[in-house]
Amino acid sequence: MDKILEAVVTSSYPASVKQGLVRRVLEAARQPLEREQCLALLALGARLYVGGADELPRRVGCQLLHVAGRHHPAVFAEFFSARRVLRLLQGGAGPPGARALACVQLGLQLLPAGPAADELCALLRREVLRAVCERPGPAACAQVARLLARHPRCVPDGPHRLLFCQQLVRCLGRFRCPAEGEEGAVEFLEQAQQVSGLLAQLWRAQPAAILPCLKELFAVISCTEEEPPSSALASVVQHLPLELMDGVVRNLSNDDSVTDSQMLTAISRMIDWVSWPLGRNIDKWIIALLKGLAAVKKFSILIEVSLAKIEKVFSKLLYPIVRGAALSVLKYMLLTFQHSHEAFHLLLPHIPPMVASLVKEDSNSGTSCLEQLAELVHCMVFRFPGFPDLYEPVMEAVKDLHVPNEDRIKQLLGQDAWTSQKSELAGFYPRLMAKSDTGKIGLINLGNTCYVNSILQALFMASDFRHCVLRLTEDNSQPLMTRLQWLFGFLEHSQRPAISPENFLSASWTPWFSPGTQQDCSEYLKYLLDRLHEEEKTGARICQKLKQSSSPSPPEEPPGPSSTSVEKMFGGKIVTRLRCLRCLRVSCREEAFTDLSLAFPPPERRRRRRLGAVQPPAGDSGARDLSAPPGPPAPGREAPRRQRKHCITAGAPPTALDLQGLGPPEQAAGQGSKEEGVEREEDGKEARAGAEDKEVGEEEKDEARMREEEEEQVEKEEEEETEKEREGGGGAPAGEPPCGPEASRSVLDLVNYFLCPERLTAENRYYCEACASLQDAERAVELSQGPRYLVLTLLRFSFDPRTLRRRKILDDVSVPLLLRLPLAGGRAQAYDLCSVVVHSGVSSESGHYYCYAREGAARPPPALATADRPEPENQWYLFNDTRVSFSSFESVSNVTSFFPKDTAYVLFYRQRPGEGPGEGPEAEPGSPGQRAEPTLHKDLMEAISKDNILYLQEQEKEARSRAAYISALPTSPHWGRGFDEDKDEDEGSPGGCNPAGGSGGDFHRLVF
């Protein structure tokens, strides 16, 4: 019968014919059979079941074994002896196959209880241990798991059970997915789950085996000498009791026998397990281990693994089945990596396409992920401000998603940061940074010192001032200027990507500033320029006295005081005129200034902001009164009121404050002349109106009546101006005020407000010497001499009596590239924008400063085909502590529209060459003909050369150390296409790899 059945199975008959014949043979086998015949059928059944080439022989073999086991139990017990099973399991080379183990499992299932079954179980307790020690494949190992799950008596006992569990862990580490495609991956996942399920069953029976198995697991994933283990090990983690987590992580992170390389390898491979689709609690264990490493301050490992794996974790957000775990790990990695923007910047190129994919997915899981991702993005942008060019496409991608409020952002950022690790983390950055492609050098943030870095970079980019500092001789008596010279020298010639301003900061420290806290950069700039100015004056006096004391000849007449470097570069003069409104006596005072502080006009003044609002007509009587000697008052009191719009002396031709974009000076001049023409027409009308008013007014009129007339006249003027703007097409649309509460301000508006005369009344009245009493007066200012570099500070911070803090005015102020500033005597001076210091935040005590700057003054743009990149004097740069990148004036102009808390604060304008008094080639070292940097003195040049050599040696040493880390860093295991392979190659981030500084709120935020 066995010969017939074997012939039928191996024949070429159709399957239906074979099945019919097999059915008849099996029916005959259910009848009583001779012992030899039954043994022959059992042998055939085992042979077909184990070695069948396809499904039909294996099915026939299984049916034969079932029939013999049920209808001939005695012969079946004789056939399935321990000797035969041993021969079956050890029949081939290597570990037993899955079919042989399945056959043994079937035999155990059909074998009746008795001595034979007991003997077979005792044999299997030894054989399954031997089998797993020989590292069977996933199918065979899964079959062992099924066998032991069905027959627990066959599990190794005593000390062998622990060894068996440990070897199962090692088997899982050797798993490789043998098949491609979805079906193969699903089968592989099931096999790994069966093996890990057996482990969980054994751990429940013997909890003492858990910790030794965990040690074995760590040994497998931390080994750097073998090939990377399989991600199937992730299936073990889901069965680990969470109550063991804290103790296990604490012991592991404090184990001195575990090297940093082993820990780096282990945590890197664990993070790869995020892609395991059926694992629970994997993210919890990964986060716990990261927290443990932070607790023992192993920051080098955390930094390396975060930068190496964060993009891989982010890519897993595409797959809904692993999205939850990936998002948890991603959030923790980003919210803890707060000492540097580098990790976040690695993700910037990938965020817009990820958002687009999640939006397209349109699922509950995708929507939830989008909301959390947008929240993360806003937190990181808040934490690392100052990169508008990089953040713009990301913010555009998430613009339609929910924006968390500031309290929520602070709560998230304050949860998991690597707390108070300043001194430990400082050594890791900047690490192996390449010098910026811009050729510029950054400044390291020493702890909320971004306000210093921004001002120093703006001063450095003021080329005339930089040249003046670098030309300083070696034997000078200006210690602070000498330190600034050394800092500028290193910024110009160092090979480092960033240098520390610690020496200069300690010398220029403002006494009333608190170390480690955010300060006002404008206040620091004023203090610094004053210190430099006074130091140079004192040094000059000392040198003069030393010369006189050492000279044998009689002392000569001391020369007049010469201008200091600060006066030459930043010094201007302003004239303040005070006129008593009772006797019309005018007093004048000329003062020097190094910067102008521009206040924001109150809301009721916005309708009066016009391009020529500060210009008087040539024949305006009010303007004459300001500069004329005191005389009898003119009839009426309209002259002081009208003077509120003017600040230029009598007879001055109307000169407009001009605003131009990127155009050449010739275009700017043409535009200015057009505006002057418009102003002459408007001012003529105002003069005629003033003459009519004088005929009506008288000096003896009541004060209240005078003020009432003034208010009516102001309202009338505003209506006329609004109507003219509508007719000329230059104003706002009909029905809208030209500068309503929501309208954007410009620097020009603030300059106009600064130059507008001011009435001094009530408690602000002026003491008139002629009247010998306090009188109402009018104060007007005009610029008598413009500086080489015009520094404008926008007074954005005002004291709020309700909160007792300085609040910030967040109004967007448009910054002109070309500013024409009116001077006394009808002159006008053109200034080109060269630096903008931006404050990001909501108060002066917090936030972050960064700086836009460019070399030299504006020039006509080059032809389109001349070069891909602008000329050096037209190229803008963005200085954000250690990071320096190319930028553009468009970015400067749009920064507040994209980031409302990022506002221009301090502006540096450079006087156009040839327009200042007495300027020639010698006074213009920044001109194209003399653009070369000055030669440094010997000591400074030698110090820079030595530091460059030291830096190269440091780079070599760090490169070797980093190479050791990289060689230890595992590659991601590729066990299945559908889950673990990224379809796109991640490119490097356009962002830098250096730490960002600053503080975005009241809570503790680290800066390095």
Coordinates of N, CA and C in Angstrom, one line a residue, residues 383-450:
R383 N 12.6 78.5 20.1 CA 13.8 78.3 20.8 C 15.1 78.7 20.1
F384 N 15.1 78.6 18.8 CA 16.3 79.0 18.0 C 15.9 80.0 16.9
P385 N 15.6 81.2 17.4 CA 15.3 82.3 16.4 C 16.5 82.7 15.6
G386 N 16.3 83.6 14.6 CA 17.4 84.2 13.9 C 17.8 83.5 12.6
F387 N 16.9 82.6 12.1 CA 17.2 81.9 10.8 C 16.0 82.0 9.9
P388 N 15.6 83.3 9.6 CA 14.4 83.5 8.8 C 14.5 82.8 7.4
D389 N 15.7 82.8 6.8 CA 15.8 82.3 5.5 C 15.5 80.7 5.5
L390 N 16.0 80.1 6.5 CA 15.8 78.6 6.6 C 14.4 78.3 7.0
Y391 N 13.8 79.1 7.9 CA 12.5 78.8 8.5 C 11.3 79.1 7.6
E392 N 11.6 80.0 6.6 CA 10.4 80.5 5.8 C 9.7 79.4 5.1
P393 N 10.3 78.4 4.4 CA 9.5 77.3 3.8 C 8.8 76.4 4.8
V394 N 9.4 76.3 5.9 CA 8.8 75.4 7.0 C 7.6 76.1 7.5
M395 N 7.7 77.4 7.8 CA 6.5 78.1 8.3 C 5.4 78.2 7.3
E396 N 5.8 78.3 6.1 CA 4.8 78.3 5.0 C 4.1 77.0 5.0
A397 N 4.8 75.9 5.2 CA 4.1 74.6 5.2 C 3.1 74.4 6.3
V398 N 3.4 75.0 7.5 CA 2.5 74.7 8.6 C 1.6 75.9 8.9
K399 N 1.5 76.8 8.0 CA 0.8 78.1 8.3 C -0.7 77.9 8.6
D400 N -1.3 76.8 8.0 CA -2.7 76.5 8.2 C -3.0 75.7 9.4
L401 N -1.9 75.3 10.1 CA -2.1 74.4 11.3 C -2.1 75.2 12.6
H402 N -2.6 74.6 13.7 CA -2.7 75.3 14.9 C -1.4 75.8 15.4
V403 N -1.4 77.0 15.9 CA -0.2 77.7 16.5 C -0.4 77.7 18.0
P404 N 0.5 77.0 18.7 CA 0.4 77.0 20.2 C 0.8 78.4 20.8
N405 N 0.1 78.7 21.9 CA 0.5 79.9 22.6 C 1.8 79.8 23.3
E406 N 2.3 81.0 23.7 CA 3.7 81.0 24.3 C 3.8 80.2 25.5
D407 N 2.7 80.2 26.4 CA 2.8 79.4 27.6 C 3.0 77.9 27.3
R408 N 2.2 77.4 26.3 CA 2.4 76.0 25.9 C 3.8 75.8 25.4
I409 N 4.3 76.7 24.6 CA 5.7 76.5 24.1 C 6.7 76.4 25.2
K410 N 6.6 77.3 26.1 CA 7.5 77.3 27.3 C 7.4 76.1 28.1
Q411 N 6.1 75.6 28.2 CA 5.9 74.3 29.0 C 6.6 73.2 28.3
L412 N 6.5 73.1 27.0 CA 7.1 72.0 26.3 C 8.6 72.1 26.4
L413 N 9.2 73.3 26.2 CA 10.6 73.4 26.2 C 11.2 73.3 27.6
G414 N 10.4 73.5 28.6 CA 10.9 73.3 29.9 C 10.9 72.0 30.5
Q415 N 10.3 71.0 29.8 CA 10.1 69.7 30.3 C 11.3 68.8 30.4
D416 N 12.0 68.6 29.2 CA 13.0 67.6 29.1 C 14.4 68.0 28.7
A417 N 14.6 69.3 28.8 CA 16.0 69.8 28.3 C 17.0 69.2 29.2
W418 N 18.2 69.0 28.6 CA 19.4 68.5 29.4 C 19.8 69.6 30.4
T419 N 19.2 69.6 31.6 CA 19.2 70.7 32.4 C 20.6 71.1 33.0
S420 N 20.8 72.4 33.0 CA 22.0 73.0 33.7 C 23.3 72.3 33.3
Q421 N 23.5 72.0 32.0 CA 24.7 71.2 31.6 C 25.6 72.1 30.9
K422 N 25.6 73.4 31.2 CA 26.4 74.4 30.4 C 27.9 74.0 30.3
S423 N 28.5 73.7 31.5 CA 30.0 73.5 31.4 C 30.3 72.2 30.7
E424 N 29.4 71.2 30.9 CA 29.7 69.9 30.3 C 29.5 69.9 28.8
L425 N 28.5 70.6 28.3 CA 28.2 70.6 26.9 C 29.1 71.6 26.1
A426 N 29.6 72.6 26.8 CA 30.4 73.6 26.1 C 31.6 73.0 25.3
G427 N 32.1 71.9 25.8 CA 33.3 71.3 25.2 C 33.0 70.6 23.9
F428 N 31.7 70.3 23.6 CA 31.4 69.6 22.4 C 31.1 70.5 21.2
Y429 N 31.0 71.8 21.4 CA 30.7 72.7 20.4 C 31.6 73.9 20.4
P430 N 32.0 74.5 19.3 CA 31.8 73.9 18.0 C 32.7 72.7 17.7
R431 N 32.2 71.7 17.1 CA 33.0 70.4 16.9 C 33.1 70.1 15.4
L432 N 34.2 70.2 15.0 CA 34.5 69.9 13.5 C 33.7 70.7 12.6
M433 N 33.4 71.9 12.9 CA 32.6 72.8 12.0 C 33.6 73.3 10.9
A434 N 33.0 73.3 9.7 CA 33.8 73.9 8.6 C 33.5 75.4 8.7
K435 N 34.5 76.1 8.2 CA 34.3 77.6 8.2 C 33.2 77.9 7.2
S436 N 32.4 78.9 7.5 CA 31.3 79.2 6.7 C 31.7 79.5 5.2
D437 N 30.8 79.1 4.3 CA 31.1 79.4 2.9 C 31.2 80.9 2.6
T438 N 30.6 81.7 3.5 CA 30.7 83.1 3.3 C 32.1 83.7 3.6
G439 N 33.0 82.9 4.2 CA 34.3 83.4 4.6 C 34.3 84.2 5.9
K440 N 33.1 84.4 6.4 CA 33.0 85.2 7.7 C 33.1 84.2 8.9
I441 N 33.4 84.8 10.0 CA 33.6 84.0 11.2 C 32.5 84.4 12.3
G442 N 32.0 83.4 12.9 CA 31.0 83.6 14.0 C 31.6 83.9 15.3
L443 N 30.7 84.2 16.3 CA 31.1 84.5 17.7 C 30.4 83.5 18.6
I444 N 31.1 82.9 19.5 CA 30.5 81.9 20.4 C 29.7 82.6 21.4
N445 N 28.5 82.1 21.7 CA 27.6 82.6 22.7 C 28.1 82.1 24.0
L446 N 28.4 83.0 24.9 CA 29.0 82.6 26.2 C 27.9 82.6 27.3
G447 N 26.7 82.6 27.0 CA 25.6 82.5 27.9 C 24.8 83.8 27.9
N448 N 23.8 83.8 27.0 CA 23.0 85.0 26.8 C 23.8 86.2 26.4
T449 N 24.8 86.0 25.6 CA 25.6 87.1 25.1 C 25.4 87.4 23.6
C450 N 24.2 87.0 23.1 CA 24.0 87.3 21.7 C 23.9 88.8 21.5

